[in-house]
CSV table of C-alpha atoms in Angstrom, one decimal:
chain,number,residue,atom,x,y,z
A,1,MET,CA,91.8,54.2,-32.2
A,2,LYS,CA,89.2,52.0,-30.7
A,3,ALA,CA,86.1,53.2,-28.8
A,4,ILE,CA,82.6,52.1,-27.6
A,5,ILE,CA,79.6,53.9,-29.1
A,6,ILE,CA,77.4,55.3,-26.4
A,7,GLN,CA,75.0,57.3,-28.7
A,8,GLN,CA,74.8,58.2,-32.4
A,9,VAL,CA,72.7,60.7,-34.2
A,10,LYS,CA,73.5,60.8,-37.9
A,11,ASN,CA,77.2,61.7,-38.2
A,12,LYS,CA,77.5,62.8,-34.5
A,13,LEU,CA,78.7,60.1,-32.1
A,14,VAL,CA,79.4,60.0,-28.3
A,15,LEU,CA,82.2,57.5,-27.6
A,16,ILE,CA,84.2,56.2,-24.7
A,17,SER,CA,87.9,55.5,-25.3
A,18,ALA,CA,91.2,55.3,-23.5
A,19,ILE,CA,93.7,57.8,-25.1
A,20,LYS,CA,97.3,58.2,-24.2
A,21,PHE,CA,98.8,61.5,-23.2
A,22,LYS,CA,101.4,61.4,-25.9
A,23,GLU,CA,98.6,61.1,-28.5
A,24,LEU,CA,96.8,64.1,-27.2
A,25,ASN,CA,99.7,66.4,-26.3
A,26,GLN,CA,100.2,68.1,-29.6
A,27,ILE,CA,96.6,68.2,-30.8
A,28,VAL,CA,94.8,69.6,-27.7
A,29,ARG,CA,93.8,73.3,-27.8
A,30,PHE,CA,93.2,75.2,-24.5
A,31,THR,CA,90.4,77.8,-24.9
A,32,ASN,CA,88.4,80.2,-22.7
A,33,ARG,CA,85.3,82.3,-23.3
A,34,GLU,CA,85.9,86.0,-23.6
A,35,ALA,CA,83.4,88.8,-23.1
A,36,SER,CA,82.0,90.0,-26.4
A,37,VAL,CA,82.2,93.6,-27.4
A,38,TRP,CA,79.5,93.2,-30.0
A,39,ASP,CA,76.4,95.3,-29.9
A,40,PRO,CA,73.5,93.0,-31.1
A,41,TYR,CA,71.3,96.0,-31.8
A,42,ASP,CA,73.8,97.9,-33.9
A,43,PHE,CA,72.9,96.6,-37.3
A,44,ASP,CA,76.0,98.1,-38.9
A,45,SER,CA,78.3,96.1,-36.7
A,46,THR,CA,79.7,92.7,-37.7
A,47,TYR,CA,79.2,89.7,-35.5
A,48,SER,CA,82.3,87.7,-34.7
A,49,ASN,CA,82.3,84.2,-33.3
A,50,ASP,CA,85.8,84.6,-31.8
A,51,THR,CA,84.3,84.5,-28.3
A,52,GLU,CA,82.1,81.5,-28.7
A,53,TYR,CA,84.3,79.1,-26.8
A,54,TYR,CA,82.8,78.0,-23.5
A,55,GLN,CA,85.6,77.2,-21.2
A,56,ARG,CA,86.7,79.2,-18.1
A,57,LEU,CA,90.3,80.4,-17.8
A,58,VAL,CA,92.6,77.8,-16.5
A,59,ASP,CA,93.5,78.4,-12.9
A,60,SER,CA,97.3,78.2,-12.6
A,61,GLU,CA,97.1,77.5,-8.8
A,62,ARG,CA,94.7,74.6,-9.4
A,63,VAL,CA,97.0,73.3,-12.1
A,64,LYS,CA,99.9,73.3,-9.8
A,65,GLU,CA,98.0,71.4,-7.1
A,66,ILE,CA,96.9,68.7,-9.6
A,67,GLU,CA,100.5,68.5,-11.0
A,68,LEU,CA,101.8,67.8,-7.5
A,69,PHE,CA,99.2,65.1,-7.0
A,70,ILE,CA,100.1,63.4,-10.3
A,71,LYS,CA,103.8,63.5,-9.5
A,72,GLU,CA,103.3,62.0,-6.0
A,73,THR,CA,101.1,59.3,-7.5
A,74,PHE,CA,103.7,58.3,-10.0
A,75,VAL,CA,106.5,58.4,-7.4
A,76,GLU,CA,104.4,56.1,-5.2
A,77,GLN,CA,103.9,53.7,-8.0
A,78,GLU,CA,107.7,53.7,-8.6
A,79,LYS,CA,108.1,52.5,-5.0
A,80,ASN,CA,105.3,50.0,-5.2
A,81,GLN,CA,105.3,48.2,-8.6
A,82,ASP,CA,102.1,46.4,-7.8
A,83,SER,CA,100.0,49.6,-7.6
A,84,ILE,CA,98.0,51.0,-10.5
A,85,ALA,CA,98.1,54.8,-11.1
A,86,THR,CA,94.4,55.5,-11.5
A,87,ILE,CA,94.9,59.2,-11.2
A,88,PHE,CA,91.7,60.4,-12.9
A,89,PRO,CA,88.9,57.8,-12.8
A,90,SER,CA,86.3,60.1,-14.2
A,91,SER,CA,86.1,61.0,-17.9
A,92,MET,CA,87.8,63.8,-19.6
A,93,ILE,CA,85.4,65.1,-22.4
A,94,LEU,CA,87.0,65.8,-25.7
A,95,ALA,CA,85.5,67.1,-29.0
A,96,PHE,CA,86.9,66.9,-32.5
A,97,GLU,CA,85.9,66.1,-36.0
A,98,SER,CA,86.7,62.9,-37.9
A,99,GLU,CA,85.6,61.6,-41.2
A,100,ASN,CA,87.6,58.4,-41.0
A,101,ILE,CA,85.2,56.3,-39.1
A,102,ASN,CA,84.8,52.5,-39.2
A,103,ILE,CA,81.9,51.0,-37.3
A,104,ASN,CA,82.8,47.4,-36.6
A,105,ASN,CA,79.4,46.5,-35.2
A,106,GLN,CA,76.6,48.4,-33.4
A,107,GLU,CA,78.8,49.0,-30.3
A,108,PHE,CA,82.4,49.4,-31.3
A,109,ILE,CA,84.1,51.8,-33.6
A,110,SER,CA,87.6,52.6,-35.1
A,111,PHE,CA,88.5,56.2,-35.6
A,112,ASN,CA,91.5,58.4,-36.3
A,113,LEU,CA,92.6,61.2,-34.0
A,114,PRO,CA,93.0,64.5,-35.9
A,115,SER,CA,96.6,65.1,-37.0
A,116,ASP,CA,96.6,68.9,-36.9
A,117,ASN,CA,97.9,70.9,-33.9
A,118,ASP,CA,95.2,72.5,-31.7
A,119,SER,CA,92.4,70.5,-33.4
A,120,CYS,CA,91.0,68.8,-30.3
A,121,LEU,CA,89.0,70.8,-27.8
A,122,ILE,CA,88.6,69.8,-24.1
A,123,VAL,CA,85.0,70.2,-23.1
A,124,ASP,CA,85.7,69.2,-19.5
A,125,GLY,CA,89.0,68.4,-17.9
A,126,GLN,CA,91.3,71.3,-19.0
A,127,HIS,CA,92.9,71.5,-15.6
A,128,ARG,CA,93.9,67.9,-15.3
A,129,PHE,CA,95.4,67.8,-18.8
A,130,ALA,CA,97.2,71.2,-18.2
A,131,ALA,CA,98.7,69.7,-15.0
A,132,MET,CA,99.9,66.6,-16.8
A,133,GLN,CA,101.3,68.7,-19.6
A,134,ARG,CA,103.1,71.0,-17.2
A,135,LEU,CA,104.7,68.1,-15.3
A,136,TYR,CA,105.8,66.6,-18.6
A,137,ASN,CA,107.3,69.8,-19.9
A,138,ARG,CA,109.1,70.5,-16.6
A,139,TYR,CA,110.5,67.0,-16.6
A,140,LYS,CA,111.7,67.3,-20.2
A,141,HIS,CA,113.7,70.3,-19.1
A,142,GLU,CA,115.3,68.2,-16.3
A,143,GLN,CA,113.8,70.1,-13.4
A,144,PHE,CA,113.3,66.8,-11.6
A,145,GLU,CA,116.7,65.2,-11.8
A,146,SER,CA,116.0,62.7,-9.0
A,147,LEU,CA,113.4,60.9,-11.0
A,148,ASN,CA,114.5,58.0,-13.1
A,149,THR,CA,114.2,57.8,-16.9
A,150,SER,CA,111.1,55.7,-16.8
A,151,PHE,CA,109.1,58.6,-15.3
A,152,ILE,CA,108.7,60.4,-18.6
A,153,LYS,CA,107.5,57.3,-20.3
A,154,LYS,CA,104.8,56.8,-17.6
A,155,ILE,CA,103.5,60.3,-18.4
A,156,GLU,CA,103.5,59.7,-22.2
A,157,ASP,CA,101.8,56.3,-21.8
A,158,TYR,CA,99.2,57.4,-19.2
A,159,SER,CA,95.8,56.7,-20.7
A,160,PHE,CA,93.0,59.2,-20.0
A,161,ASN,CA,89.5,57.9,-19.6
A,162,CYS,CA,87.8,59.9,-22.4
A,163,THR,CA,84.3,60.7,-23.5
A,164,VAL,CA,84.6,61.8,-27.1
A,165,LEU,CA,82.1,64.1,-28.9
A,166,LEU,CA,82.7,63.3,-32.5
A,167,ASN,CA,81.6,65.9,-35.1
A,168,PHE,CA,79.7,68.1,-32.5
A,169,ASP,CA,79.7,71.9,-33.3
A,170,ILE,CA,80.8,74.5,-30.8
A,171,TRP,CA,77.2,75.4,-29.8
A,172,GLU,CA,76.4,71.8,-29.1
A,173,GLN,CA,79.6,71.4,-27.1
A,174,ALA,CA,78.8,74.5,-25.1
A,175,GLN,CA,75.4,73.1,-24.1
A,176,LEU,CA,77.0,69.9,-22.8
A,177,PHE,CA,79.7,71.9,-21.0
A,178,ILE,CA,76.9,73.8,-19.1
A,179,ASN,CA,75.1,70.6,-18.3
A,180,VAL,CA,78.3,69.1,-16.8
A,181,ASN,CA,79.6,72.2,-15.1
A,182,PHE,CA,76.4,74.0,-14.0
A,183,ASN,CA,73.7,71.4,-13.5
A,184,GLN,CA,76.1,68.9,-11.9
A,185,LYS,CA,78.5,71.3,-10.1
A,186,LYS,CA,78.7,75.0,-9.4
A,187,VAL,CA,80.0,77.3,-12.1
A,188,ASN,CA,80.1,81.1,-12.6
A,189,LYS,CA,76.4,82.0,-13.4
A,190,SER,CA,77.5,84.9,-15.6
A,191,LEU,CA,79.4,82.3,-17.8
A,192,TYR,CA,76.3,80.1,-17.8
A,193,TYR,CA,74.0,82.9,-19.1
A,194,ASP,CA,76.6,84.1,-21.6
A,195,ILE,CA,76.8,80.6,-23.1
A,196,PHE,CA,73.0,79.9,-23.0
A,197,GLY,CA,72.4,83.5,-24.1
A,198,ALA,CA,74.2,82.9,-27.4
A,199,VAL,CA,71.5,82.5,-30.0
A,200,PRO,CA,71.7,79.0,-31.5
A,201,PRO,CA,72.3,78.3,-35.2
A,202,GLU,CA,69.2,78.3,-37.3
A,203,ASN,CA,68.7,74.6,-37.2
A,204,LYS,CA,68.8,74.4,-33.4
A,205,VAL,CA,65.8,74.3,-31.1
A,206,ASP,CA,65.1,77.9,-29.9
A,207,LYS,CA,63.8,77.1,-26.4
A,208,ASN,CA,65.7,79.7,-24.3
A,209,SER,CA,64.3,82.8,-25.9
A,210,GLY,CA,63.9,84.7,-22.6
A,211,ILE,CA,67.6,84.1,-21.9
A,212,TYR,CA,68.6,85.1,-25.4
A,213,LEU,CA,66.7,88.4,-25.2
A,214,SER,CA,68.1,89.2,-21.7
A,215,HIS,CA,71.6,88.4,-22.9
A,216,ARG,CA,71.2,90.6,-26.0
A,217,LEU,CA,70.1,93.4,-23.8
A,218,ALA,CA,73.0,92.9,-21.5
A,219,GLN,CA,75.4,93.0,-24.4
A,220,PHE,CA,73.8,96.1,-25.8
A,221,LEU,CA,73.8,97.9,-22.4
A,222,ASN,CA,77.4,97.2,-21.8
A,223,ASN,CA,78.8,97.6,-25.3
A,224,SER,CA,76.8,100.3,-27.1
A,225,GLU,CA,78.0,103.9,-27.2
A,226,LYS,CA,74.3,104.8,-26.9
A,227,SER,CA,73.9,103.1,-23.5
A,228,PRO,CA,74.2,105.1,-20.2
A,229,LEU,CA,75.3,101.8,-18.7
A,230,LYS,CA,78.3,101.2,-21.0
A,231,ASN,CA,81.0,99.3,-19.2
A,232,PHE,CA,78.9,99.1,-16.0
A,233,ILE,CA,78.4,95.3,-16.3
A,234,LYS,CA,80.9,92.6,-15.2
A,235,MET,CA,80.6,90.5,-18.3
A,236,LEU,CA,81.3,86.8,-17.5
A,237,GLY,CA,81.1,87.8,-13.9
A,238,THR,CA,84.6,89.3,-13.7
A,239,GLY,CA,86.5,92.5,-14.3
A,240,PRO,CA,85.4,96.1,-13.9
A,241,GLY,CA,81.8,97.1,-13.4
A,242,TYR,CA,79.2,97.7,-10.8
A,243,PHE,CA,77.1,94.5,-11.1
A,244,SER,CA,77.4,91.1,-12.7
A,245,GLN,CA,76.0,89.9,-16.0
A,246,ALA,CA,74.2,87.1,-14.1
A,247,PHE,CA,72.4,89.6,-11.9
A,248,LEU,CA,71.3,91.7,-14.8
A,249,VAL,CA,70.1,88.7,-16.9
A,250,GLU,CA,68.1,87.3,-14.0
A,251,SER,CA,66.5,90.8,-13.3
A,252,LEU,CA,65.5,91.0,-17.0
A,253,LEU,CA,64.2,87.4,-17.2
A,254,VAL,CA,61.3,88.2,-14.8
A,255,HIS,CA,59.9,90.5,-17.4
A,256,PHE,CA,60.0,87.9,-20.2
A,257,GLY,CA,58.3,85.2,-18.2
A,258,SER,CA,54.8,84.0,-18.8
A,259,ARG,CA,53.4,86.7,-16.4
A,260,GLY,CA,56.0,89.3,-17.3
A,261,VAL,CA,55.3,92.6,-18.9
A,262,TRP,CA,57.2,91.6,-22.0
A,263,SER,CA,55.9,88.1,-22.4
A,264,SER,CA,54.3,89.1,-25.7
A,265,ILE,CA,57.8,90.2,-26.9
A,266,GLU,CA,59.3,86.9,-25.9
A,267,LYS,CA,56.5,85.0,-27.7
A,268,ASP,CA,57.0,87.2,-30.8
A,269,TYR,CA,60.7,86.6,-30.7
A,270,ARG,CA,60.2,82.8,-30.8
A,271,SER,CA,58.1,83.4,-33.9
A,272,LYS,CA,61.1,85.3,-35.5
A,273,GLY,CA,59.3,88.7,-34.9
A,274,THR,CA,61.0,92.1,-34.4
A,275,MET,CA,59.1,93.5,-31.4
A,276,HIS,CA,62.2,93.1,-29.3
A,277,GLU,CA,63.9,95.9,-31.3
A,278,ILE,CA,62.0,98.5,-29.2
A,279,LEU,CA,63.8,97.4,-26.0
A,280,PRO,CA,67.1,99.2,-26.5
A,281,LYS,CA,65.2,102.5,-27.0
A,282,ILE,CA,63.3,101.9,-23.8
A,283,PHE,CA,66.4,101.1,-21.7
A,284,VAL,CA,68.4,104.0,-23.1
A,285,ALA,CA,65.6,106.5,-22.4
A,286,TYR,CA,64.9,105.1,-18.9
A,287,PHE,CA,68.5,105.1,-17.7
A,288,THR,CA,69.4,108.4,-19.4
A,289,ALA,CA,66.5,109.9,-17.4
A,290,ILE,CA,67.8,108.3,-14.2
A,291,LYS,CA,71.4,109.4,-15.0
A,292,ASP,CA,70.2,113.0,-15.5
A,293,THR,CA,67.8,113.0,-12.5
A,294,PHE,CA,70.4,111.6,-10.1
A,295,LYS,CA,73.6,113.1,-11.8
A,296,ASP,CA,75.2,113.8,-8.4
A,297,ILE,CA,75.3,110.1,-7.5
A,298,TRP,CA,75.9,108.7,-11.0
A,299,PRO,CA,79.3,107.0,-11.5
A,300,LYS,CA,82.0,109.4,-12.7
A,301,GLY,CA,84.5,106.8,-13.7
A,302,ASP,CA,86.6,106.9,-10.5
A,303,SER,CA,87.4,103.7,-8.5
A,304,LYS,CA,85.4,104.8,-5.5
A,305,TYR,CA,81.6,104.8,-5.9
A,306,ASP,CA,79.7,105.8,-2.8
A,307,SER,CA,76.1,105.0,-3.8
A,308,ILE,CA,73.8,102.0,-4.4
A,309,LEU,CA,72.1,103.6,-7.5
A,310,CYS,CA,74.2,101.6,-10.0
A,311,LYS,CA,74.9,98.6,-7.8
A,312,THR,CA,72.8,95.4,-7.3
A,313,THR,CA,70.2,96.8,-4.9
A,314,GLY,CA,69.5,100.0,-6.9
A,315,MET,CA,69.6,98.4,-10.3
A,316,GLY,CA,67.4,95.5,-9.2
A,317,ALA,CA,64.8,97.8,-7.9
A,318,LEU,CA,64.9,100.1,-10.9
A,319,ILE,CA,64.7,97.3,-13.5
A,320,ARG,CA,61.7,95.9,-11.6
A,321,LEU,CA,60.1,99.3,-11.5
A,322,LEU,CA,60.6,99.8,-15.2
A,323,GLY,CA,58.3,96.8,-15.8
A,324,TYR,CA,55.6,98.4,-13.8
A,325,ILE,CA,56.0,101.8,-15.3
A,326,TYR,CA,56.1,100.4,-18.9
A,327,LYS,CA,52.8,98.5,-18.3
A,328,GLN,CA,51.0,101.6,-17.0
A,329,LEU,CA,52.3,103.8,-19.8
A,330,SER,CA,51.4,101.3,-22.5
A,331,ILE,CA,47.8,101.1,-21.4
A,332,GLY,CA,47.4,104.8,-20.6
A,333,ALA,CA,47.0,104.2,-16.8
A,334,TYR,CA,50.0,106.2,-15.6
A,335,PRO,CA,48.8,109.3,-13.6
A,336,ARG,CA,48.8,112.5,-15.6
A,337,ILE,CA,50.7,111.0,-18.6
A,338,ASP,CA,49.1,110.1,-21.9
A,339,LYS,CA,49.3,106.6,-23.3
A,340,ILE,CA,52.7,105.9,-24.9
A,341,ASP,CA,53.2,104.3,-28.3
A,342,PHE,CA,56.6,102.7,-27.5
A,343,GLU,CA,57.1,101.5,-31.1
A,344,ASN,CA,56.9,105.0,-32.7
A,345,ILE,CA,58.0,107.4,-29.9
A,346,SER,CA,61.5,108.8,-30.3
A,347,THR,CA,64.2,108.1,-27.8
A,348,GLU,CA,64.4,111.8,-26.9
A,349,ASP,CA,60.7,112.1,-26.3
A,350,LEU,CA,60.6,108.9,-24.2
A,351,THR,CA,63.5,110.2,-22.2
A,352,LYS,CA,61.5,113.3,-21.4
A,353,VAL,CA,58.6,111.2,-20.2
A,354,PHE,CA,60.8,109.2,-17.8
A,355,LYS,CA,62.4,112.4,-16.6
A,356,THR,CA,58.9,113.7,-15.8
A,357,ILE,CA,58.2,110.5,-13.8
A,358,PHE,CA,61.4,110.7,-11.7
A,359,GLU,CA,61.4,114.5,-11.1
A,360,PRO,CA,59.4,114.3,-7.9
A,361,ILE,CA,62.1,112.3,-6.2
A,362,SER,CA,65.1,114.1,-7.7
A,363,LYS,CA,66.1,115.6,-4.3
A,364,LYS,CA,65.9,112.3,-2.5
A,365,ASN,CA,69.0,110.7,-3.9
A,366,GLN,CA,70.8,110.1,-0.6
A,367,ILE,CA,67.6,108.9,1.2
A,368,LEU,CA,66.9,106.4,-1.5
A,369,PHE,CA,70.3,105.5,-2.9
A,370,GLY,CA,72.8,106.6,-0.2
A,371,ASN,CA,75.4,104.0,0.7
A,372,LYS,CA,74.8,104.5,4.4
A,373,GLY,CA,71.0,104.9,4.1
A,374,GLU,CA,68.2,102.5,4.8
A,375,TYR,CA,68.9,100.4,1.6
A,376,GLY,CA,72.7,100.6,1.7
A,377,GLY,CA,73.3,97.2,3.2
A,378,THR,CA,74.5,94.1,1.5
A,379,GLY,CA,72.5,93.6,-1.7
A,380,GLY,CA,69.8,90.9,-1.9
A,381,ALA,CA,66.4,90.2,-3.2
A,382,GLY,CA,64.7,91.4,0.0
A,383,LEU,CA,66.5,94.8,0.0
A,384,GLN,CA,65.8,95.2,-3.7
A,385,SER,CA,62.1,94.5,-3.0
A,386,LYS,CA,62.0,97.1,-0.2
A,387,LEU,CA,63.6,99.8,-2.3
A,388,TYR,CA,61.2,99.0,-5.2
A,389,LYS,CA,58.2,99.5,-3.0
A,390,ARG,CA,59.7,102.7,-1.6
A,391,LEU,CA,60.3,104.1,-5.0
A,392,GLY,CA,56.7,103.3,-6.1
A,393,GLN,CA,55.4,105.0,-3.0
A,394,GLU,CA,57.5,108.1,-3.5
A,395,LEU,CA,56.3,108.3,-7.1
A,396,GLY,CA,52.6,107.9,-6.0
A,397,LEU,CA,52.2,104.6,-7.7
A,398,PHE,CA,51.8,102.4,-4.7
A,399,SER,CA,50.0,102.9,-1.4
A,400,ALA,CA,52.0,102.5,1.8
A,401,ASP,CA,50.7,98.9,2.4
A,402,LYS,CA,51.5,97.6,-1.2
């Protein structure tokens, strides 16, 4: 197989090549990222990399639309022999490993496609290849009897314009997938944070530590048996839950920023420190106290949930409020409560502290969190901010004009 070298770093190469459908058909593997059930703060649990793929699920309706487009293009070419079937002018991005490399000069290379089934990953372009594969398989089963025998050969010999990532690992492929699908076109933001939130291998640059910490907390809160928010989060942005992974990560990220209350924890994490290990205790205690204080409007597992407490508006305000409360408690500035040593206090004692804080508003659940109340409209940053200020005022933390 011939290719042009675009970039090379040691044994990793980025290539451009034209590869026929028949050469890819048996070796391509379709993948999709799945929500992890791993609890990163349960040190007895075993991490599995089974969910490390980065692709979205293939959309069957989109595949059918592309299949029809391919068929119509080939049929048109049958009628007009002078036309060229340039169906997909943009590159499909592939990734696989190859040790049989022959660099002819500084620009060109010869390489062998892998021979094993499912050994080639599609970084970008799964839908177009799935559509071509679907059309090919349907034709093989004679579902298009009106098409002549040259049609199947056209499919087999169709050359995809391919960018090849040679010898890139899964983490490196995921970063490129995000660059193509998030920075250049819109993609599910929960998927974005799930991929970028995956801690890189030891030899990779650790520059997204705020996202890593927020993602770890999201995994813990959704997966741990200790968490009051277990199964509340729509991991990867889909499925059951009351708010999305993207919303939660972005709410947490504020606290890890340069001006955030946990900026020192983020800095310590970049230095391989362990300060972040206090965070699960804080969140368990905080939301256990909220659950017990507002038990009448806490989700009970049924499909109908008639409160904003555990939806975007309520959670956004409460997570923001946690940052303020944490800061006041850690420096001994919270009214009528002694300074808290968050590292050494037990979860039970910290829960009692948070219950004491929220007790003054325990009878105002409908006023503050009612679905038809002042803050029960469509969730947004503005409404979250208003509820945050109202909570602070009710707790005696903010003046009315704050």
